[in-house]
PDB file of C-alpha atoms in Angstrom:
ATOM      1  CA  MET A 487     -43.362-103.957  34.850  1.00  0.00           C
ATOM      2  CA  SER A 488     -39.946-102.455  34.230  1.00  0.00           C
ATOM      3  CA  PHE A 489     -39.551 -98.684  34.461  1.00  0.00           C
ATOM      4  CA  LYS A 490     -36.427 -98.786  32.357  1.00  0.00           C
ATOM      5  CA  THR A 491     -36.364 -98.516  28.580  1.00  0.00           C
ATOM      6  CA  ARG A 492     -34.482-101.736  28.195  1.00  0.00           C
ATOM      7  CA  ALA A 493     -32.288-101.891  25.114  1.00  0.00           C
ATOM      8  CA  SER A 494     -34.351-104.744  23.735  1.00  0.00           C
ATOM      9  CA  GLY A 495     -34.782-105.771  20.121  1.00  0.00           C
ATOM     10  CA  SER A 496     -33.458-108.340  17.716  1.00  0.00           C
ATOM     11  CA  PRO A 497     -29.653-108.681  17.523  1.00  0.00           C
ATOM     12  CA  ALA A 498     -29.721-106.940  14.124  1.00  0.00           C
ATOM     13  CA  ASP A 499     -31.850-104.128  15.510  1.00  0.00           C
ATOM     14  CA  LEU A 500     -29.539-103.653  18.507  1.00  0.00           C
ATOM     15  CA  ARG A 501     -26.483-103.708  16.290  1.00  0.00           C
ATOM     16  CA  ALA A 502     -27.972-101.101  13.934  1.00  0.00           C
ATOM     17  CA  PHE A 503     -28.787 -98.915  16.950  1.00  0.00           C
ATOM     18  CA  CYS A 504     -25.255 -99.312  18.305  1.00  0.00           C
ATOM     19  CA  GLU A 505     -23.627 -98.484  14.952  1.00  0.00           C
ATOM     20  CA  ALA A 506     -25.773 -95.361  14.491  1.00  0.00           C
ATOM     21  CA  GLU A 507     -24.992 -94.125  18.008  1.00  0.00           C
ATOM     22  CA  ILE A 508     -21.277 -94.767  17.587  1.00  0.00           C
ATOM     23  CA  GLY A 509     -21.339 -92.816  14.305  1.00  0.00           C
ATOM     24  CA  ALA A 510     -22.954 -89.885  16.111  1.00  0.00           C
ATOM     25  CA  VAL A 511     -20.312 -89.691  18.872  1.00  0.00           C
ATOM     26  CA  LEU A 512     -17.223 -90.916  17.005  1.00  0.00           C
ATOM     27  CA  ASP A 513     -15.532 -87.489  16.871  1.00  0.00           C
ATOM     28  CA  ARG A 514     -16.156 -86.981  20.608  1.00  0.00           C
ATOM     29  CA  LEU A 515     -14.831 -90.467  21.443  1.00  0.00           C
ATOM     30  CA  TYR A 516     -11.724 -89.758  19.380  1.00  0.00           C
ATOM     31  CA  GLY A 517     -11.265 -86.313  20.969  1.00  0.00           C
ATOM     32  CA  THR A 518     -11.477 -87.780  24.475  1.00  0.00           C
ATOM     33  CA  ALA A 519      -9.213 -90.698  23.478  1.00  0.00           C
ATOM     34  CA  LEU A 520      -6.630 -88.173  22.233  1.00  0.00           C
ATOM     35  CA  ARG A 521      -6.693 -86.300  25.540  1.00  0.00           C
ATOM     36  CA  LEU A 522      -6.351 -89.601  27.439  1.00  0.00           C
ATOM     37  CA  THR A 523      -3.594 -91.232  25.382  1.00  0.00           C
ATOM     38  CA  ARG A 524      -1.893 -88.017  24.201  1.00  0.00           C
ATOM     39  CA  ASN A 525      -1.030 -89.498  20.818  1.00  0.00           C
ATOM     40  CA  ARG A 526      -2.939 -90.213  17.629  1.00  0.00           C
ATOM     41  CA  ALA A 527      -1.957 -93.848  17.067  1.00  0.00           C
ATOM     42  CA  ASP A 528      -2.920 -94.908  20.611  1.00  0.00           C
ATOM     43  CA  ALA A 529      -6.125 -92.838  20.406  1.00  0.00           C
ATOM     44  CA  GLU A 530      -7.166 -94.659  17.219  1.00  0.00           C
ATOM     45  CA  ASP A 531      -6.439 -98.045  18.828  1.00  0.00           C
ATOM     46  CA  LEU A 532      -8.386 -97.044  21.936  1.00  0.00           C
ATOM     47  CA  VAL A 533     -11.459 -95.989  19.935  1.00  0.00           C
ATOM     48  CA  ALA A 534     -11.326 -99.137  17.782  1.00  0.00           C
ATOM     49  CA  ASP A 535     -11.046-101.365  20.907  1.00  0.00           C
ATOM     50  CA  THR A 536     -13.953 -99.457  22.467  1.00  0.00           C
ATOM     51  CA  VAL A 537     -16.133 -99.982  19.368  1.00  0.00           C
ATOM     52  CA  VAL A 538     -15.392-103.732  19.338  1.00  0.00           C
ATOM     53  CA  LYS A 539     -16.408-104.010  23.016  1.00  0.00           C
ATOM     54  CA  ALA A 540     -19.530-101.902  22.502  1.00  0.00           C
ATOM     55  CA  LEU A 541     -20.691-104.057  19.575  1.00  0.00           C
ATOM     56  CA  ASP A 542     -20.009-107.240  21.559  1.00  0.00           C
ATOM     57  CA  ASN A 543     -21.827-106.043  24.680  1.00  0.00           C
ATOM     58  CA  ILE A 544     -24.710-103.957  23.386  1.00  0.00           C
ATOM     59  CA  GLN A 545     -27.193-106.522  24.732  1.00  0.00           C
ATOM     60  CA  GLY A 546     -26.064-105.562  28.231  1.00  0.00           C
ATOM     61  CA  LEU A 547     -27.075-101.913  27.849  1.00  0.00           C
ATOM     62  CA  GLN A 548     -30.016-101.399  30.214  1.00  0.00           C
ATOM     63  CA  ASP A 549     -31.386 -98.207  28.757  1.00  0.00           C
ATOM     64  CA  ARG A 550     -30.859 -96.870  25.245  1.00  0.00           C
ATOM     65  CA  ASN A 551     -30.974 -93.312  26.576  1.00  0.00           C
ATOM     66  CA  CYS A 552     -27.799 -94.052  28.534  1.00  0.00           C
ATOM     67  CA  PHE A 553     -25.755 -95.035  25.484  1.00  0.00           C
ATOM     68  CA  ARG A 554     -23.417 -92.022  25.598  1.00  0.00           C
ATOM     69  CA  GLY A 555     -22.395 -92.525  29.233  1.00  0.00           C
ATOM     70  CA  TRP A 556     -22.157 -96.279  28.647  1.00  0.00           C
ATOM     71  CA  ILE A 557     -19.734 -96.038  25.713  1.00  0.00           C
ATOM     72  CA  PHE A 558     -17.562 -93.413  27.435  1.00  0.00           C
ATOM     73  CA  ARG A 559     -17.338 -95.779  30.408  1.00  0.00           C
ATOM     74  CA  ILE A 560     -16.142 -98.523  28.048  1.00  0.00           C
ATOM     75  CA  LEU A 561     -13.592 -96.064  26.594  1.00  0.00           C
ATOM     76  CA  TYR A 562     -12.270 -95.197  30.044  1.00  0.00           C
ATOM     77  CA  ASN A 563     -12.139 -98.816  31.252  1.00  0.00           C
ATOM     78  CA  THR A 564     -10.355 -99.858  28.059  1.00  0.00           C
ATOM     79  CA  PHE A 565      -7.858 -97.025  28.531  1.00  0.00           C
ATOM     80  CA  LYS A 566      -7.220 -98.194  32.111  1.00  0.00           C
ATOM     81  CA  SER A 567      -6.783-101.770  31.033  1.00  0.00           C
ATOM     82  CA  ASN A 568      -4.447-100.847  28.114  1.00  0.00           C
ATOM     83  CA  CYS A 569      -2.481 -98.660  30.491  1.00  0.00           C
ATOM     84  CA  ARG A 570      -1.967-101.609  32.858  1.00  0.00           C
ATOM     85  CA  LYS A 571      -0.864-103.877  29.992  1.00  0.00           C
ATOM     86  CA  LYS A 572       1.608-101.362  28.545  1.00  0.00           C
ATOM     87  CA  SER A 573       3.161-100.173  31.751  1.00  0.00           C
ATOM     88  CA  ALA A 574       6.417-101.835  32.740  1.00  0.00           C
ATOM     89  CA  ARG A 575       5.301-101.265  36.320  1.00  0.00           C
ATOM     90  CA  PRO A 576       1.507-101.546  36.236  1.00  0.00           C
ATOM     91  CA  GLU A 577       1.208-100.488  39.849  1.00  0.00           C
ATOM     92  CA  ASP A 578       2.529 -97.004  38.891  1.00  0.00           C
ATOM     93  CA  CYS A 579      -0.142 -96.599  36.272  1.00  0.00           C
ATOM     94  CA  LEU A 580      -2.884 -97.807  38.578  1.00  0.00           C
ATOM     95  CA  SER A 581      -1.839 -95.561  41.403  1.00  0.00           C
ATOM     96  CA  SER A 582      -1.780 -92.523  39.119  1.00  0.00           C
ATOM     97  CA  LEU A 583      -5.349 -93.288  38.104  1.00  0.00           C
ATOM     98  CA  GLN A 584      -6.643 -94.044  41.573  1.00  0.00           C
ATOM     99  CA  ARG A 585      -4.918 -91.598  43.881  1.00  0.00           C
ATOM    100  CA  ASP A 586      -5.110 -87.854  43.899  1.00  0.00           C
ATOM    101  CA  GLY A 587      -1.594 -87.461  45.226  1.00  0.00           C
ATOM    102  CA  ALA A 588      -0.568 -85.007  47.867  1.00  0.00           C
ATOM    103  CA  GLU A 589      -2.883 -82.232  48.890  1.00  0.00           C
ATOM    104  CA  GLY A 590      -2.418 -79.229  46.680  1.00  0.00           C
ATOM    105  CA  ASP A 591      -3.695 -75.787  45.993  1.00  0.00           C
ATOM    106  CA  ASP A 592      -7.037 -75.743  44.193  1.00  0.00           C
ATOM    107  CA  THR A 593      -7.537 -72.000  44.297  1.00  0.00           C
ATOM    108  CA  PHE A 594      -5.112 -70.708  41.657  1.00  0.00           C
ATOM    109  CA  ARG A 595      -7.026 -68.347  39.357  1.00  0.00           C
ATOM    110  CA  LEU A 596      -5.471 -67.106  36.144  1.00  0.00           C
ATOM    111  CA  PHE A 597      -7.865 -64.154  36.147  1.00  0.00           C
ATOM    112  CA  ASP A 598      -6.286 -62.828  39.354  1.00  0.00           C
ATOM    113  CA  LYS A 599      -2.878 -62.808  37.679  1.00  0.00           C
ATOM    114  CA  LEU A 600      -3.971 -61.262  34.383  1.00  0.00           C
ATOM    115  CA  HIS A 601      -6.598 -58.779  35.527  1.00  0.00           C
ATOM    116  CA  GLN A 602      -5.318 -55.222  36.022  1.00  0.00           C
ATOM    117  CA  PRO A 603      -8.360 -53.069  36.865  1.00  0.00           C
ATOM    118  CA  PHE A 604      -6.372 -49.835  37.010  1.00  0.00           C
ATOM    119  CA  LEU A 605      -5.201 -50.350  33.423  1.00  0.00           C
ATOM    120  CA  LEU A 606      -8.671 -50.791  31.960  1.00  0.00           C
ATOM    121  CA  TRP A 607      -8.513 -47.495  30.083  1.00  0.00           C
ATOM    122  CA  TRP A 608      -5.784 -48.735  27.764  1.00  0.00           C
ATOM    123  CA  GLY A 609      -5.878 -52.470  27.692  1.00  0.00           C
ATOM    124  CA  ASN A 610      -7.341 -55.710  28.943  1.00  0.00           C
ATOM    125  CA  HIS A 611      -4.787 -58.452  29.543  1.00  0.00           C
ATOM    126  CA  GLU A 612      -7.238 -61.272  30.204  1.00  0.00           C
ATOM    127  CA  GLN A 613      -9.151 -60.754  26.962  1.00  0.00           C
ATOM    128  CA  GLU A 614      -5.945 -60.358  24.997  1.00  0.00           C
ATOM    129  CA  PHE A 615      -4.638 -63.568  26.546  1.00  0.00           C
ATOM    130  CA  LEU A 616      -7.736 -65.475  25.427  1.00  0.00           C
ATOM    131  CA  ASP A 617      -7.578 -63.906  21.953  1.00  0.00           C
ATOM    132  CA  ARG A 618      -3.991 -65.049  21.525  1.00  0.00           C
ATOM    133  CA  LEU A 619      -4.215 -68.462  23.214  1.00  0.00           C
ATOM    134  CA  GLU A 620      -3.622 -71.061  20.478  1.00  0.00           C
ATOM    135  CA  ILE A 621      -5.673 -74.266  20.625  1.00  0.00           C
ATOM    136  CA  GLU A 622      -2.465 -76.352  20.261  1.00  0.00           C
ATOM    137  CA  ASP A 623      -0.981 -74.668  23.347  1.00  0.00           C
ATOM    138  CA  LEU A 624      -4.200 -75.245  25.293  1.00  0.00           C
ATOM    139  CA  CYS A 625      -4.157 -78.933  24.262  1.00  0.00           C
ATOM    140  CA  LYS A 626      -0.545 -79.203  25.459  1.00  0.00           C
ATOM    141  CA  ALA A 627      -1.496 -77.720  28.836  1.00  0.00           C
ATOM    142  CA  ILE A 628      -4.406 -80.186  29.199  1.00  0.00           C
ATOM    143  CA  ASP A 629      -2.224 -83.106  28.079  1.00  0.00           C
ATOM    144  CA  ALA A 630       0.343 -82.208  30.738  1.00  0.00           C
ATOM    145  CA  LEU A 631      -2.212 -82.718  33.543  1.00  0.00           C
ATOM    146  CA  PRO A 632      -1.854 -85.889  35.639  1.00  0.00           C
ATOM    147  CA  ASP A 633      -4.251 -88.691  34.527  1.00  0.00           C
ATOM    148  CA  ASN A 634      -6.778 -88.229  37.334  1.00  0.00           C
ATOM    149  CA  PHE A 635      -7.285 -84.567  36.577  1.00  0.00           C
ATOM    150  CA  ARG A 636      -7.045 -84.858  32.776  1.00  0.00           C
ATOM    151  CA  ILE A 637      -9.901 -87.372  32.638  1.00  0.00           C
ATOM    152  CA  VAL A 638     -12.313 -85.273  34.709  1.00  0.00           C
ATOM    153  CA  ILE A 639     -11.440 -82.131  32.715  1.00  0.00           C
ATOM    154  CA  ALA A 640     -12.046 -84.098  29.489  1.00  0.00           C
ATOM    155  CA  LEU A 641     -15.406 -85.498  30.629  1.00  0.00           C
ATOM    156  CA  SER A 642     -16.683 -82.287  32.232  1.00  0.00           C
ATOM    157  CA  GLY A 643     -15.013 -79.391  30.430  1.00  0.00           C
ATOM    158  CA  ILE A 644     -14.867 -80.968  26.979  1.00  0.00           C
ATOM    159  CA  GLU A 645     -17.722 -83.490  26.851  1.00  0.00           C
ATOM    160  CA  GLY A 646     -20.130 -81.683  29.175  1.00  0.00           C
ATOM    161  CA  PHE A 647     -20.964 -84.636  31.448  1.00  0.00           C
ATOM    162  CA  SER A 648     -22.585 -83.825  34.798  1.00  0.00           C
ATOM    163  CA  TYR A 649     -20.708 -84.578  38.029  1.00  0.00           C
ATOM    164  CA  GLN A 650     -23.054 -87.533  38.614  1.00  0.00           C
ATOM    165  CA  GLU A 651     -22.393 -88.955  35.130  1.00  0.00           C
ATOM    166  CA  ILE A 652     -18.624 -88.619  35.627  1.00  0.00           C
ATOM    167  CA  ALA A 653     -18.900 -90.329  39.024  1.00  0.00           C
ATOM    168  CA  GLU A 654     -20.736 -93.252  37.401  1.00  0.00           C
ATOM    169  CA  THR A 655     -18.299 -93.432  34.479  1.00  0.00           C
ATOM    170  CA  LEU A 656     -15.186 -93.433  36.665  1.00  0.00           C
ATOM    171  CA  GLU A 657     -16.834 -95.318  39.565  1.00  0.00           C
ATOM    172  CA  ILE A 658     -15.805 -92.702  42.127  1.00  0.00           C
ATOM    173  CA  PRO A 659     -17.916 -90.599  44.553  1.00  0.00           C
ATOM    174  CA  VAL A 660     -19.377 -87.283  43.316  1.00  0.00           C
ATOM    175  CA  GLY A 661     -17.355 -85.473  46.001  1.00  0.00           C
ATOM    176  CA  THR A 662     -14.159 -86.846  44.455  1.00  0.00           C
ATOM    177  CA  VAL A 663     -15.262 -85.610  41.008  1.00  0.00           C
ATOM    178  CA  ARG A 664     -15.836 -82.179  42.532  1.00  0.00           C
ATOM    179  CA  SER A 665     -12.428 -82.036  44.224  1.00  0.00           C
ATOM    180  CA  ARG A 666     -10.523 -83.420  41.217  1.00  0.00           C
ATOM    181  CA  LEU A 667     -12.166 -80.868  38.936  1.00  0.00           C
ATOM    182  CA  ALA A 668     -11.279 -78.008  41.295  1.00  0.00           C
ATOM    183  CA  ARG A 669      -7.687 -79.189  41.580  1.00  0.00           C
ATOM    184  CA  GLY A 670      -7.360 -80.010  37.861  1.00  0.00           C
ATOM    185  CA  ARG A 671      -8.615 -76.582  36.842  1.00  0.00           C
ATOM    186  CA  SER A 672      -6.264 -74.931  39.301  1.00  0.00           C
ATOM    187  CA  ILE A 673      -3.260 -76.850  37.892  1.00  0.00           C
ATOM    188  CA  LEU A 674      -4.379 -76.069  34.329  1.00  0.00           C
ATOM    189  CA  GLN A 675      -4.725 -72.342  35.055  1.00  0.00           C
ATOM    190  CA  LYS A 676      -1.299 -72.300  36.735  1.00  0.00           C
ATOM    191  CA  SER A 677       0.169 -73.913  33.649  1.00  0.00           C
ATOM    192  CA  LEU A 678      -1.556 -71.313  31.420  1.00  0.00           C
ATOM    193  CA  TRP A 679      -0.102 -68.587  33.637  1.00  0.00           C
ATOM    194  CA  ASP A 680       3.392 -70.022  33.044  1.00  0.00           C
ATOM    195  CA  TYR A 681       2.567 -70.000  29.327  1.00  0.00           C
ATOM    196  CA  ALA A 682       1.364 -66.361  29.523  1.00  0.00           C
ATOM    197  CA  GLN A 683       4.671 -65.358  31.083  1.00  0.00           C
ATOM    198  CA  THR A 684       6.647 -67.271  28.464  1.00  0.00           C
ATOM    199  CA  VAL A 685       4.889 -65.660  25.503  1.00  0.00           C
ATOM    200  CA  GLY A 686       4.843 -62.179  27.037  1.00  0.00           C
ATOM    201  CA  LEU A 687       1.107 -62.000  27.748  1.00  0.00           C
ATOM    202  CA  ALA A 688       1.509 -61.468  31.477  1.00  0.00           C
ATOM    203  CA  PRO A 689       1.102 -57.952  32.876  1.00  0.00           C
ATOM    204  CA  GLY A 690       4.485 -56.306  33.284  1.00  0.00           C
ATOM    205  CA  HIS A 691       6.250 -58.734  30.936  1.00  0.00           C
ATOM    206  CA  ALA A 692       7.843 -57.568  27.713  1.00  0.00           C
ATOM    207  CA  ARG A 693       6.334 -59.030  24.566  1.00  0.00           C
ATOM    208  CA  PRO A 694       8.608 -61.198  22.414  1.00  0.00           C
ATOM    209  CA  GLN A 695       9.821 -59.295  19.380  1.00  0.00           C
ATOM    210  CA  GLY A 696       7.558 -59.862  16.368  1.00  0.00           C
ATOM    211  CA  ASN A 697       6.336 -58.361  13.123  1.00  0.00           C
ATOM    212  CA  ASP A 698       2.769 -57.709  14.211  1.00  0.00           C
ATOM    213  CA  SER A 699       3.313 -54.351  15.896  1.00  0.00           C
TER     214      SER A 699
ATOM    215  CA  MET Y1213     -39.690 -60.390  50.643  1.00  0.00           C
ATOM    216  CA  SER Y1214     -36.988 -62.155  48.631  1.00  0.00           C
ATOM    217  CA  LYS Y1215     -35.331 -65.164  50.264  1.00  0.00           C
ATOM    218  CA  ILE Y1216     -32.155 -64.784  48.200  1.00  0.00           C
ATOM    219  CA  LYS Y1217     -29.432 -63.631  50.531  1.00  0.00           C
ATOM    220  CA  ALA Y1218     -26.692 -61.208  49.517  1.00  0.00           C
ATOM    221  CA  ILE Y1219     -23.286 -62.875  49.276  1.00  0.00           C
ATOM    222  CA  SER Y1220     -19.742 -61.491  49.240  1.00  0.00           C
ATOM    223  CA  CYS Y1221     -17.369 -61.539  46.260  1.00  0.00           C
ATOM    224  CA  GLU Y1222     -15.342 -64.165  48.111  1.00  0.00           C
ATOM    225  CA  GLU Y1223     -18.338 -66.493  48.372  1.00  0.00           C
ATOM    226  CA  ALA Y1224     -19.326 -65.896  44.755  1.00  0.00           C
ATOM    227  CA  ILE Y1225     -15.786 -66.677  43.549  1.00  0.00           C
ATOM    228  CA  ARG Y1226     -15.617 -69.812  45.701  1.00  0.00           C
ATOM    229  CA  HIS Y1227     -18.665 -71.276  43.950  1.00  0.00           C
ATOM    230  CA  LEU Y1228     -18.137 -69.725  40.506  1.00  0.00           C
ATOM    231  CA  LEU Y1229     -16.778 -72.795  38.707  1.00  0.00           C
ATOM    232  CA  GLU Y1230     -19.553 -75.036  40.041  1.00  0.00           C
ATOM    233  CA  TYR Y1231     -22.037 -72.291  39.114  1.00  0.00           C
ATOM    234  CA  LEU Y1232     -20.772 -72.383  35.525  1.00  0.00           C
ATOM    235  CA  ASP Y1233     -21.051 -76.201  35.590  1.00  0.00           C
ATOM    236  CA  HIS Y1234     -24.700 -75.842  36.760  1.00  0.00           C
ATOM    237  CA  GLU Y1235     -23.772 -77.978  39.769  1.00  0.00           C
ATOM    238  CA  CYS Y1236     -24.643 -75.557  42.603  1.00  0.00           C
ATOM    239  CA  GLU Y1237     -27.587 -75.936  44.937  1.00  0.00           C
ATOM    240  CA  ASN Y1238     -30.561 -73.940  43.588  1.00  0.00           C
ATOM    241  CA  HIS Y1239     -30.355 -71.253  46.263  1.00  0.00           C
ATOM    242  CA  THR Y1240     -26.575 -70.819  45.742  1.00  0.00           C
ATOM    243  CA  HIS Y1241     -27.130 -70.497  41.986  1.00  0.00           C
ATOM    244  CA  GLU Y1242     -29.666 -67.739  42.557  1.00  0.00           C
ATOM    245  CA  GLU Y1243     -27.411 -65.962  45.036  1.00  0.00           C
ATOM    246  CA  ILE Y1244     -24.563 -65.936  42.546  1.00  0.00           C
ATOM    247  CA  ASP Y1245     -26.915 -64.794  39.757  1.00  0.00           C
ATOM    248  CA  ARG Y1246     -27.943 -61.854  41.886  1.00  0.00           C
ATOM    249  CA  HIS Y1247     -24.355 -61.066  42.905  1.00  0.00           C
ATOM    250  CA  LEU Y1248     -23.161 -61.117  39.281  1.00  0.00           C
ATOM    251  CA  SER Y1249     -25.895 -58.750  38.202  1.00  0.00           C
ATOM    252  CA  ALA Y1250     -24.661 -56.204  40.756  1.00  0.00           C
ATOM    253  CA  CYS Y1251     -20.872 -56.727  40.791  1.00  0.00           C
ATOM    254  CA  GLN Y1252     -18.902 -55.693  37.700  1.00  0.00           C
ATOM    255  CA  ALA Y1253     -15.627 -57.205  38.961  1.00  0.00           C
ATOM    256  CA  CYS Y1254     -17.146 -60.674  39.508  1.00  0.00           C
ATOM    257  CA  TYR Y1255     -19.070 -60.405  36.234  1.00  0.00           C
ATOM    258  CA  SER Y1256     -15.773 -59.788  34.358  1.00  0.00           C
ATOM    259  CA  ARG Y1257     -14.272 -62.796  36.124  1.00  0.00           C
ATOM    260  CA  MET Y1258     -17.255 -64.944  35.185  1.00  0.00           C
ATOM    261  CA  GLU Y1259     -16.999 -63.829  31.518  1.00  0.00           C
ATOM    262  CA  PHE Y1260     -13.291 -64.727  31.498  1.00  0.00           C
ATOM    263  CA  GLU Y1261     -13.953 -68.202  32.966  1.00  0.00           C
ATOM    264  CA  LYS Y1262     -16.784 -68.760  30.481  1.00  0.00           C
ATOM    265  CA  ARG Y1263     -14.616 -67.848  27.498  1.00  0.00           C
ATOM    266  CA  LEU Y1264     -11.743 -69.987  28.761  1.00  0.00           C
ATOM    267  CA  ARG Y1265     -13.983 -73.019  29.201  1.00  0.00           C
ATOM    268  CA  SER Y1266     -15.475 -72.496  25.758  1.00  0.00           C
ATOM    269  CA  GLN Y1267     -11.919 -72.680  24.357  1.00  0.00           C
ATOM    270  CA  ILE Y1268     -11.287 -75.834  26.419  1.00  0.00           C
ATOM    271  CA  LYS Y1269     -14.487 -77.346  25.012  1.00  0.00           C
ATOM    272  CA  ASN Y1270     -13.257 -76.620  21.486  1.00  0.00           C
ATOM    273  CA  THR Y1271     -10.235 -78.875  22.028  1.00  0.00           C
ATOM    274  CA  GLY Y1272     -12.603 -81.877  21.989  1.00  0.00           C
ATOM    275  CA  GLY Y1273     -13.960 -81.470  18.464  1.00  0.00           C
ATOM    276  CA  GLN Y1274     -11.301 -83.454  16.676  1.00  0.00           C
ATOM    277  CA  LEU Y1275     -11.537 -84.411  13.054  1.00  0.00           C
ATOM    278  CA  VAL Y1276     -11.661 -88.212  12.903  1.00  0.00           C
ATOM    279  CA  PRO Y1277      -8.832 -89.418  10.647  1.00  0.00           C
ATOM    280  CA  ASP Y1278      -9.770 -91.493   7.572  1.00  0.00           C
ATOM    281  CA  SER Y1279      -7.653 -94.376   8.866  1.00  0.00           C
ATOM    282  CA  LEU Y1280      -9.901 -94.621  11.954  1.00  0.00           C
ATOM    283  CA  LYS Y1281     -13.104 -94.189   9.932  1.00  0.00           C
ATOM    284  CA  ASN Y1282     -11.996 -97.089   7.701  1.00  0.00           C
ATOM    285  CA  ARG Y1283     -11.268 -99.280  10.735  1.00  0.00           C
ATOM    286  CA  ILE Y1284     -14.704 -98.552  12.189  1.00  0.00           C
ATOM    287  CA  ASP Y1285     -16.406 -99.219   8.830  1.00  0.00           C
ATOM    288  CA  LYS Y1286     -14.657-102.595   8.675  1.00  0.00           C
ATOM    289  CA  LEU Y1287     -15.795-103.417  12.214  1.00  0.00           C
ATOM    290  CA  PHE Y1288     -19.362-102.487  11.282  1.00  0.00           C
ATOM    291  CA  SER Y1289     -19.443-104.520   8.078  1.00  0.00           C
ATOM    292  CA  GLY Y1290     -17.255-107.392   9.287  1.00  0.00           C
ATOM    293  CA  GLY Y1291     -19.152-108.687  12.247  1.00  0.00           C
ATOM    294  CA  SER Y1292     -22.804-108.116  11.435  1.00  0.00           C
ATOM    295  CA  LYS Y1293     -24.888-110.888  12.858  1.00  0.00           C
ATOM    296  CA  ASP Y1294     -28.477-111.134  11.831  1.00  0.00           C
TER     297      ASP Y1294
END
């Protein structure tokens, strides 16, 4: 007797299940596709290609409860494969997806830069920074991350997958997920610190002139 | 009586992001819980990280454009096999 809830049923039944599940996660698939491709046209193509593959392969899904992880894995594999096809030098694309690059700092913390405990009586830089951080600027900072780090930030920080689920989706060890997340977050926070300095939200930096005084 | 050991700010900060991901070992999670309830500085840091990640999460809720919805509808209606 199988312990798995095999995705059995008539082809019509399986297709109806697949369509309903896709409808339920379509906005999340599109959001992740946007973070991966960094442009709307490619994101739409990626989601459409993913849906075609999901409909064609739904019989292969072992467990209906695993649909979400399964379709995000298709999305990621399709992105990888499109990336190979589009790249003039496919080996560059592959290496950026497979390697973590040189060792780097994974301990940069934006809080340490913004927090000024001795100024608490008149202001709080870190809260003000978050209040004034525009979603478009945050998206730009995420989009600027190298592929390896952007994908783990998207799956963990945006989609809420566990480390184990990300490891299965990307076919990498859990330890690699852990280290890429730490490094990706560090790079992201460094980039937000650069942004804070640019817009005058860093302690000790003059604010740009504006009308909201 | 309690088996939860006291940890330093440094240790709490080292595991804070995994704590917020709910990916720490049980005993580490409890140690950080206890540390945060007693340390205002680390609690402020944790609140900052939580708010930042909530803003990161919000970047994922994208409105699906009509052009994509239409493409998906066509895929659904076009290839239905009985």
